[in-house]
PDB file of C-alpha atoms and ligand atoms in Angstrom:
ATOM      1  CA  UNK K   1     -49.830 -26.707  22.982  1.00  0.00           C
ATOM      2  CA  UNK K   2     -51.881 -29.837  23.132  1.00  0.00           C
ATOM      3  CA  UNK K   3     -53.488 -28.869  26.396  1.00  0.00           C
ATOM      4  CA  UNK K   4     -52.870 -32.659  27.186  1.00  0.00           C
ATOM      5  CA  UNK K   5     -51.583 -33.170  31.082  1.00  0.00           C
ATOM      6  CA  UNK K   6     -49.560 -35.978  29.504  1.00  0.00           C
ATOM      7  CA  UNK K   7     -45.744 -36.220  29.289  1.00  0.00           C
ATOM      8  CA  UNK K   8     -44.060 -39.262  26.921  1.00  0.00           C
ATOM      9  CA  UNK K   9     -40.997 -40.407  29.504  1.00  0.00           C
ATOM     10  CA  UNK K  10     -39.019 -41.237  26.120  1.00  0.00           C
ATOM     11  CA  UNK K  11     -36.593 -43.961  27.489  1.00  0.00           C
ATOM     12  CA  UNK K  12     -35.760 -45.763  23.977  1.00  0.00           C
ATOM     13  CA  UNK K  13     -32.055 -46.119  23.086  1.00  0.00           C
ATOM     14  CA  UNK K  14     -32.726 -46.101  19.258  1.00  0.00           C
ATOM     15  CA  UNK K  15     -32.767 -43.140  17.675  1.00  0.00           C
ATOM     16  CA  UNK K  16     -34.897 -44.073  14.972  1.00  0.00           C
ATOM     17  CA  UNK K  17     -37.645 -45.245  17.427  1.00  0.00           C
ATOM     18  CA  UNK K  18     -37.679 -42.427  19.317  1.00  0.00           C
ATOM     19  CA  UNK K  19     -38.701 -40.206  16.421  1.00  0.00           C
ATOM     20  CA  UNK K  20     -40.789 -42.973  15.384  1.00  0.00           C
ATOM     21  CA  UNK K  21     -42.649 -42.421  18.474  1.00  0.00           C
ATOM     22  CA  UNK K  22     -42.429 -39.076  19.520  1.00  0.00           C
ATOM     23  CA  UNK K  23     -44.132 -38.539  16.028  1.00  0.00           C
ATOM     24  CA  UNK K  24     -46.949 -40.671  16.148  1.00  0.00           C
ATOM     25  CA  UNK K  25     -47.965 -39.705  20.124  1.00  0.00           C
ATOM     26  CA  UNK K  26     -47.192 -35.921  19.418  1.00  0.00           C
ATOM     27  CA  UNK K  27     -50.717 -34.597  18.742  1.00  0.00           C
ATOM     28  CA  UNK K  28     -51.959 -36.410  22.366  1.00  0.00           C
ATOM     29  CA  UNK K  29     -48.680 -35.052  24.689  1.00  0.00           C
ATOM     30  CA  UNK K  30     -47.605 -32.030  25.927  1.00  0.00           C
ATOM     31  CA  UNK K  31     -43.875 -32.267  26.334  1.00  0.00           C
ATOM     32  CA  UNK K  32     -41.437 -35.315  25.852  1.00  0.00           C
ATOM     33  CA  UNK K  33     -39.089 -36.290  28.694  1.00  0.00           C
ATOM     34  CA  UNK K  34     -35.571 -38.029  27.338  1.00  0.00           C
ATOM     35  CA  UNK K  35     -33.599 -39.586  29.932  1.00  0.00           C
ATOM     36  CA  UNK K  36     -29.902 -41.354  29.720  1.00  0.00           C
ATOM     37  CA  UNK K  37     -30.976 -44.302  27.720  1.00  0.00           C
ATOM     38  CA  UNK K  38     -31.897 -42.135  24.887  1.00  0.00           C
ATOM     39  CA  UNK K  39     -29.281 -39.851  25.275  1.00  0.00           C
ATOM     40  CA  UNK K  40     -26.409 -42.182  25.661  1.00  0.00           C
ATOM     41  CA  UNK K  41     -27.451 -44.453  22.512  1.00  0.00           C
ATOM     42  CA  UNK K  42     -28.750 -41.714  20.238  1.00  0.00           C
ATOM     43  CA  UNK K  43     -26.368 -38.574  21.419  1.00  0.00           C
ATOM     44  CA  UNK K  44     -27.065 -34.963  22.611  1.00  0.00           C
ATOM     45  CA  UNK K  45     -28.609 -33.773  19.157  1.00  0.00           C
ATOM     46  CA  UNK K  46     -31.754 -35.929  19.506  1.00  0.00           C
ATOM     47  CA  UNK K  47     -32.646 -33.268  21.911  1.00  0.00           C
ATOM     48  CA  UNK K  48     -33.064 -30.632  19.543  1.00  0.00           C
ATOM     49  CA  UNK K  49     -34.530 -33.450  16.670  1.00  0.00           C
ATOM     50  CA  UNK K  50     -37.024 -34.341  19.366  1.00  0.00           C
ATOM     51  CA  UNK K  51     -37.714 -30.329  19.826  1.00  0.00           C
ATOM     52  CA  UNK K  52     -39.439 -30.710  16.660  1.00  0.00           C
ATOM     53  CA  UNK K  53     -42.400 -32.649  17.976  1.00  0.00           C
ATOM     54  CA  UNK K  54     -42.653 -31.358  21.494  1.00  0.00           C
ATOM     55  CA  UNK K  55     -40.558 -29.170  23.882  1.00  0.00           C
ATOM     56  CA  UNK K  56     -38.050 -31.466  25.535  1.00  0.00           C
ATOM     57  CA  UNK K  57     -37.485 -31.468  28.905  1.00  0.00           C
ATOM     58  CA  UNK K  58     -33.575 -34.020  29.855  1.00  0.00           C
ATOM     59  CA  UNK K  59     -34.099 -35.928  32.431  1.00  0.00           C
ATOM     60  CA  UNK K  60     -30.444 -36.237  33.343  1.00  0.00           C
ATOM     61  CA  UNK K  61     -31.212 -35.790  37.241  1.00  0.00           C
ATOM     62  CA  UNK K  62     -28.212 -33.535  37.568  1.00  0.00           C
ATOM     63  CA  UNK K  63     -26.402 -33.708  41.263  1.00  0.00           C
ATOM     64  CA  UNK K  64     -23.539 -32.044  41.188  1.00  0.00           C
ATOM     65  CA  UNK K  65     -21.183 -28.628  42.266  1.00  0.00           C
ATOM     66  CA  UNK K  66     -22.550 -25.790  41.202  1.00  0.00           C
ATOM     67  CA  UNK K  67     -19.942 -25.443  38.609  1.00  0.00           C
ATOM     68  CA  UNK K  68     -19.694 -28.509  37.029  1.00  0.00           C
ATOM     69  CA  UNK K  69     -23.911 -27.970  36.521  1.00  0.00           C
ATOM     70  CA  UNK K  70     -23.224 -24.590  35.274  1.00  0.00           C
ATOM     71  CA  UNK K  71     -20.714 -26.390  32.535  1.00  0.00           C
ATOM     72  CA  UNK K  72     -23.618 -29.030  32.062  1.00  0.00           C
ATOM     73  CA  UNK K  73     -25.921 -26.424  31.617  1.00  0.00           C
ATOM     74  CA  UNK K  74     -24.141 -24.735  28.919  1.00  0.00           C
ATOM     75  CA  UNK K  75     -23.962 -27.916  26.995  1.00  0.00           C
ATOM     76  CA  UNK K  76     -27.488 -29.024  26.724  1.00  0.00           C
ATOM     77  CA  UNK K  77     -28.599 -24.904  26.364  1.00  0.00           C
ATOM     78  CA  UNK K  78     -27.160 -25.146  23.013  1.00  0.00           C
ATOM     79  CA  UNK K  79     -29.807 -27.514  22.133  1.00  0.00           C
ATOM     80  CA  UNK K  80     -32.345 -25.197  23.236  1.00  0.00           C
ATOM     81  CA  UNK K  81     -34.128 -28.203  25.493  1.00  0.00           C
ATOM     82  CA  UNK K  82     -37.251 -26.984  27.643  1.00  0.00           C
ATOM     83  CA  UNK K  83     -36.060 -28.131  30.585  1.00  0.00           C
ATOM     84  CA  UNK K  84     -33.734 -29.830  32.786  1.00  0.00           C
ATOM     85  CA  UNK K  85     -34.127 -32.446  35.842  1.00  0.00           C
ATOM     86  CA  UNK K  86     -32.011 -31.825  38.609  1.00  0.00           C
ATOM     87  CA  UNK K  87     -32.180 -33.538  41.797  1.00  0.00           C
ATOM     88  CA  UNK K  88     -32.651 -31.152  45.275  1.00  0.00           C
ATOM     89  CA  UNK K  89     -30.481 -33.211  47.306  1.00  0.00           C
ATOM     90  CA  UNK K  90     -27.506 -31.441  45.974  1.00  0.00           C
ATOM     91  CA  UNK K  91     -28.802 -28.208  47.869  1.00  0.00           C
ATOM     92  CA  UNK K  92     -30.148 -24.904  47.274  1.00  0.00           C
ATOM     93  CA  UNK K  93     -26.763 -23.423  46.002  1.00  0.00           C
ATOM     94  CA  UNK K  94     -26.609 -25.670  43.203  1.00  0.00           C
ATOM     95  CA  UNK K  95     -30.363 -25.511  42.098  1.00  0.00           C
ATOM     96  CA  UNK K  96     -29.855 -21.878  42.319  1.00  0.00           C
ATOM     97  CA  UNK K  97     -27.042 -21.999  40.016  1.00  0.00           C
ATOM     98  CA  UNK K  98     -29.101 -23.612  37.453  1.00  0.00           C
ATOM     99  CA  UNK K  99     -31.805 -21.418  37.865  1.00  0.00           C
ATOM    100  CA  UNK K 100     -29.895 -18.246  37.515  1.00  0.00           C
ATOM    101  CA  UNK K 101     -27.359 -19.639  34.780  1.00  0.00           C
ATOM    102  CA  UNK K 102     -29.882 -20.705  32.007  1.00  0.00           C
ATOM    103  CA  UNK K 103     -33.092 -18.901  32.764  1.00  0.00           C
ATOM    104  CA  UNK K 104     -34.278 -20.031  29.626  1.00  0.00           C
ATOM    105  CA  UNK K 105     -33.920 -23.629  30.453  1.00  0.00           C
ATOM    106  CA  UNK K 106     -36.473 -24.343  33.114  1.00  0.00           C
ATOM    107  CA  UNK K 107     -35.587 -26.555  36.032  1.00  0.00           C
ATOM    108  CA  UNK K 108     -37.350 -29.531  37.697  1.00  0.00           C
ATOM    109  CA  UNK K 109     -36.114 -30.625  41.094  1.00  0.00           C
ATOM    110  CA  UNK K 110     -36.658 -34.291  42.338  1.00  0.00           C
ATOM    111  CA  UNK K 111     -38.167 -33.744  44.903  1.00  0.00           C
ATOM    112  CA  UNK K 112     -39.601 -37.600  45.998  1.00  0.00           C
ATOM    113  CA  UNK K 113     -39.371 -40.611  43.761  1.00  0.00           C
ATOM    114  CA  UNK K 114     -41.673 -43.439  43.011  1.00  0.00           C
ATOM    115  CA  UNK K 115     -39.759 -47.177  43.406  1.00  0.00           C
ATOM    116  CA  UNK K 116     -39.663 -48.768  46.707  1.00  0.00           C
ATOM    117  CA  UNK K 117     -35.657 -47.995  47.860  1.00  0.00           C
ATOM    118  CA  UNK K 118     -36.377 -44.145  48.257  1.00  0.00           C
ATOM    119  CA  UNK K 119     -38.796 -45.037  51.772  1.00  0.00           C
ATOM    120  CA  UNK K 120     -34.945 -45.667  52.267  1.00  0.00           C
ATOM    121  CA  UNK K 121     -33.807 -41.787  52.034  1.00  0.00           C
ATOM    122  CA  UNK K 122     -35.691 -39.765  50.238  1.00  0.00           C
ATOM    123  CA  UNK K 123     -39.276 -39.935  51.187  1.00  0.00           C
ATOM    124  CA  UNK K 124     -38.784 -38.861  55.371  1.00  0.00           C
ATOM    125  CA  UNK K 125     -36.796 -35.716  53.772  1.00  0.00           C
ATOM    126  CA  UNK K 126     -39.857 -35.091  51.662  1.00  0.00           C
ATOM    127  CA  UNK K 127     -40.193 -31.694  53.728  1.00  0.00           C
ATOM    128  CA  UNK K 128     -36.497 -30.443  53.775  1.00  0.00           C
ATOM    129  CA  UNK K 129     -36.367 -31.606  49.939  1.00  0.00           C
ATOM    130  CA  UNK K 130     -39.099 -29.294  49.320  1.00  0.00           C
ATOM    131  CA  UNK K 131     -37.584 -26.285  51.487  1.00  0.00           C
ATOM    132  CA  UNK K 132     -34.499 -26.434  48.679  1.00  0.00           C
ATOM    133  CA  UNK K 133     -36.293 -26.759  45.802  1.00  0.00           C
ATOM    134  CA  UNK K 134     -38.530 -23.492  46.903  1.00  0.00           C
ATOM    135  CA  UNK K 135     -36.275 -21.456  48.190  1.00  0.00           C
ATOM    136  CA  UNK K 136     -34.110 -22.109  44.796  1.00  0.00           C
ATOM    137  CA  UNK K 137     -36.517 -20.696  42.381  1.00  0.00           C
ATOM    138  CA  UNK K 138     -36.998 -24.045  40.533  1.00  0.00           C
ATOM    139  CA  UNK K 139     -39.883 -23.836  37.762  1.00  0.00           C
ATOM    140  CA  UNK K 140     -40.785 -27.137  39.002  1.00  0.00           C
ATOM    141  CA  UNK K 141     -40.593 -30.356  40.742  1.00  0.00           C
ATOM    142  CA  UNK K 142     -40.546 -34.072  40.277  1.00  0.00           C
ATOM    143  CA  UNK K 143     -43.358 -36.042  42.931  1.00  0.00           C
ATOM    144  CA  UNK K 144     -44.239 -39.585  42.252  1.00  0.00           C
ATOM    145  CA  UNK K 145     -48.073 -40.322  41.044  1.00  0.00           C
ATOM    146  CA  UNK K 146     -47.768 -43.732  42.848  1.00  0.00           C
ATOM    147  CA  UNK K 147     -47.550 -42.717  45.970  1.00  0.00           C
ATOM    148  CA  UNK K 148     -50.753 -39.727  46.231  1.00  0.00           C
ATOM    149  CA  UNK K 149     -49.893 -39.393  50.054  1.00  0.00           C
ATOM    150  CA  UNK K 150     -46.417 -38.079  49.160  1.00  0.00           C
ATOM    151  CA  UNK K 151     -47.702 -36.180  45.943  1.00  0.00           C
ATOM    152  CA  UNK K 152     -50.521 -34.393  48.146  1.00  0.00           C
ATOM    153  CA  UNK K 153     -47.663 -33.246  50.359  1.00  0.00           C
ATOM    154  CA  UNK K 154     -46.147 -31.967  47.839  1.00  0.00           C
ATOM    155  CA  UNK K 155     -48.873 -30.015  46.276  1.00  0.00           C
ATOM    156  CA  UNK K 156     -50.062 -28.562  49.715  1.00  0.00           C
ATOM    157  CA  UNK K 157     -46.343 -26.990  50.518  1.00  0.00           C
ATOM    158  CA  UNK K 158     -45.787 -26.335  47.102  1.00  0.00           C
ATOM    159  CA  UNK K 159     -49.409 -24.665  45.966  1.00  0.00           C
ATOM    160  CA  UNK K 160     -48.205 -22.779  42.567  1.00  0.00           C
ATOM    161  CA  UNK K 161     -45.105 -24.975  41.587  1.00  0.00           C
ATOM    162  CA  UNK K 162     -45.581 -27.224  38.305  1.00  0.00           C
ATOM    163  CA  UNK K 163     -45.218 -30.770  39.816  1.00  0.00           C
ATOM    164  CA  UNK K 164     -44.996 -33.359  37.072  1.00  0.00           C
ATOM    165  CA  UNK K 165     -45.333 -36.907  38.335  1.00  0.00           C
ATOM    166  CA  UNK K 166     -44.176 -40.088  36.991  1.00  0.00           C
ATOM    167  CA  UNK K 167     -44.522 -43.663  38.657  1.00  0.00           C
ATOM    168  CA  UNK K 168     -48.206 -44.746  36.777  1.00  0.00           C
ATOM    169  CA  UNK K 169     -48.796 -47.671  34.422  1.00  0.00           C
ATOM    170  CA  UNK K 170     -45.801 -50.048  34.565  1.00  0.00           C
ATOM    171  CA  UNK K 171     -44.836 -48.538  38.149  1.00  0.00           C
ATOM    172  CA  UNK K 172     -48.876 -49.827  39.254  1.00  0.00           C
ATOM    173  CA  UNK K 173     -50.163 -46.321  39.933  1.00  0.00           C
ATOM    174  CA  UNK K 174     -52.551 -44.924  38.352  1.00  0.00           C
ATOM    175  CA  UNK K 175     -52.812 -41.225  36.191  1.00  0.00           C
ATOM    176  CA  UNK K 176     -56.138 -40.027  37.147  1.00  0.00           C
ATOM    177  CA  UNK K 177     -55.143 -40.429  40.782  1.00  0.00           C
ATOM    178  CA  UNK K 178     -52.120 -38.444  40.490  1.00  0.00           C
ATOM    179  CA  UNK K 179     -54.029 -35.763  39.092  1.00  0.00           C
ATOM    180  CA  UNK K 180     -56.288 -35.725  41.827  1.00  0.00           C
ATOM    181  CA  UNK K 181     -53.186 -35.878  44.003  1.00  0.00           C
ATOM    182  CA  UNK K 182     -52.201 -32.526  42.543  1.00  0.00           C
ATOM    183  CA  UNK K 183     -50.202 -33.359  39.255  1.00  0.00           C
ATOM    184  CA  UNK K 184     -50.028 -31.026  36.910  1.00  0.00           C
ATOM    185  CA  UNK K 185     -48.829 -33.277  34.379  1.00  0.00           C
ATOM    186  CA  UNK K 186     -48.047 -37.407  34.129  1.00  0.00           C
ATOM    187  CA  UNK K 187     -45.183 -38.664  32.974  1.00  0.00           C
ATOM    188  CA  UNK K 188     -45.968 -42.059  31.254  1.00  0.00           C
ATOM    189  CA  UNK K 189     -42.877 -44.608  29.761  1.00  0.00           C
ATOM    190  CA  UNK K 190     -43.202 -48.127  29.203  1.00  0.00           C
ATOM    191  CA  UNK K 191     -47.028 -48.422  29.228  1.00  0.00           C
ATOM    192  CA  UNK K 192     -47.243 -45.943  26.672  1.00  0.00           C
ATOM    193  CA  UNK K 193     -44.325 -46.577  23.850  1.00  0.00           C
ATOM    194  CA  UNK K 194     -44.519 -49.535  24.541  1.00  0.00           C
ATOM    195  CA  UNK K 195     -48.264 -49.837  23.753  1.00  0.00           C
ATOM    196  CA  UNK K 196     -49.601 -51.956  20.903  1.00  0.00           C
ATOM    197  CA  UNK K 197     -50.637 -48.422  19.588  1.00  0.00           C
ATOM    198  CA  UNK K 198     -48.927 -45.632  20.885  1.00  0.00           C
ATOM    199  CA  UNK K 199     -50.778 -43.004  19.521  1.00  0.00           C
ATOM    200  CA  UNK K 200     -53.866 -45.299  20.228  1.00  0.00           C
ATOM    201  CA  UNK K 201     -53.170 -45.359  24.012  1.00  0.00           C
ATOM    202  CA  UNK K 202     -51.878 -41.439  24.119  1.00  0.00           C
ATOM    203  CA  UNK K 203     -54.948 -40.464  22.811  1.00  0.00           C
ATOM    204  CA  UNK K 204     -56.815 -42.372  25.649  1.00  0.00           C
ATOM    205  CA  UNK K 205     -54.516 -41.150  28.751  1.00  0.00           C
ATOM    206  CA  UNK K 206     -55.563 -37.720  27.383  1.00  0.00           C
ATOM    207  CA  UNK K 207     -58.714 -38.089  27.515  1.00  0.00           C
ATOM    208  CA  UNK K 208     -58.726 -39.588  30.764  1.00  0.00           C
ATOM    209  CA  UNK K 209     -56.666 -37.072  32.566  1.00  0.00           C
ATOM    210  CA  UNK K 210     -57.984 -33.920  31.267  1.00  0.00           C
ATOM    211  CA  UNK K 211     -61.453 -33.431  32.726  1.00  0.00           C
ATOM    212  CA  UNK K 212     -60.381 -34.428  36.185  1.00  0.00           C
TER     213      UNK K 212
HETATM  214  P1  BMP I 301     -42.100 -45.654  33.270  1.00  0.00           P
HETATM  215  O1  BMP I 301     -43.486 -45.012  33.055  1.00  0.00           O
HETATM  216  O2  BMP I 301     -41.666 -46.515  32.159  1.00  0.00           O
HETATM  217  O3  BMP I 301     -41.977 -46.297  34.618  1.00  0.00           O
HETATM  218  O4  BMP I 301     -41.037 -44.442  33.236  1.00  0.00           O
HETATM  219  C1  BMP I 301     -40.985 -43.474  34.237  1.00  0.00           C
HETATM  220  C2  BMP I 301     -39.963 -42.413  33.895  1.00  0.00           C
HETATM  221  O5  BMP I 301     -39.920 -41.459  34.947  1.00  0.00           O
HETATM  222  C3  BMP I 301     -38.543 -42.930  33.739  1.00  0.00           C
HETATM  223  O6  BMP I 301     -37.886 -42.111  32.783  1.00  0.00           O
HETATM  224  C4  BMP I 301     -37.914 -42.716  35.105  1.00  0.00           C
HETATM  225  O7  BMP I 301     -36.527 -42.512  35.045  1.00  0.00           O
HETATM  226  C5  BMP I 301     -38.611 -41.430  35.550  1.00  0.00           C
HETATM  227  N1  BMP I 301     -38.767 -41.307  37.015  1.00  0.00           N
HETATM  228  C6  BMP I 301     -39.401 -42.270  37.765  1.00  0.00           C
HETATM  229  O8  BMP I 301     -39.872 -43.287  37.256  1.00  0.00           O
HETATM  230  N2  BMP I 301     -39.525 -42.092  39.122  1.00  0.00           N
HETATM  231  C7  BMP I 301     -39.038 -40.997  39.752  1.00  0.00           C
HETATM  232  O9  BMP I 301     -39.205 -40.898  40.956  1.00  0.00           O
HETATM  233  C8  BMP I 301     -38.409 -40.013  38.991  1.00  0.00           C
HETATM  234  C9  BMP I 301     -38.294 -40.180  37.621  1.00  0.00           C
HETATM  235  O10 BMP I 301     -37.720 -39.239  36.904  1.00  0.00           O
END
């Protein structure tokens, strides 16, 4: 591993772009994200082509029955991804199924988001959310680095849970707060392949979020 706190939120649909990117910001990230865009335009093989570079982890915010995730599951297994994104909402039954299906694949549980609608929802059921995704086993959980309030909240309940946090740069907040919020790792998108430089500005949100 890099021991960079930085994850590449991969959301290119062009398959040759993605690898073009994925290579050059490799040496400066820990693990690359890949969400529908990507998937949908380039297929479910990228996953295992971006595997190459980093571990992937597919952001596909599963919320579903427990069976039809187990099915899911056994799809993207095959193409031996790090991870998986699910959201808690579903409930613990489903996480759990997840979990206990593909231990090898970790799961992430969305826990709170970062744009504006989820004050709608999501962010008064911060606690409850939190409640499911412990009591499922998850590996992890998704907390937004633009809102620190939320993401401390997080941290407290959740002391030795990997939270990875997306929502700085082109979302306005900003990655060395969300560390100091309690991220263990930042998920950065737009402002970073879509940098001038990718590997430029990689290299620089490293360096910037380690020491802190
Ligand atoms: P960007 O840095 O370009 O805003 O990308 C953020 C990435 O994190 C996107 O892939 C988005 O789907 C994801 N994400 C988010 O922005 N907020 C959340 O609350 C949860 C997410 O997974």
């Amino acid at each position: 591993m890099t021991g960079s706190r930085i994850i590449l939120a991969l959301d290119v649909p062009d398959r040759k772009r993605a690898l073009e990117v994925a290579s050059a910001v490799s040496p400066y990230i820990s693990y690359i994200k890949i969400n529908w865009p990507l998937v949908l335009a380039a297929g479910t093989d990228i996953i295992r082509d971006l595997g190459e570079f980093r571990p992937v982890i597919c952001d596909l915010k599963l919320a579903d029955i427990p069976n039809t995730l187990k099915l899911i599951a056994d799809e993207i297994s095959k193409r031996s991804p790090f991870g998986v994104i699910a959201h808690a909402f579903v409930g613990s039954d489903c996480l759990k199924e997840l979990v206990n299906h593909s231990p090898e694949m970790k799961v992430f549980a969305v826990v709170a988001m970062s744009h504006p609608g989820s004050r709608d929802v999501m962010d008064s059921q911060v606690d409850r959310l939190i409640d499911i995704a412990r009591s499922s086993g998850v590996y992890g959980v998704v907390a937004p680095a633009n809102k620190p309030d939320l993401l401390s909240r997080v941290r407290k309940m959740m002391p030795d849970t990997v939270i990875i946090s997306p929502g700085s740069g082109a979302q306005g907040g900003d990655p060395v707060e969300g560390i100091r919020a309690g991220a263990d790792f930042i998920i950065v998108g737009r402002s970073l392949y879509g940098a001038a430089d990718p590997a430029k500005e990689a290299q620089r949100l490293m360096i910037t979020t380690s020491s802190r």
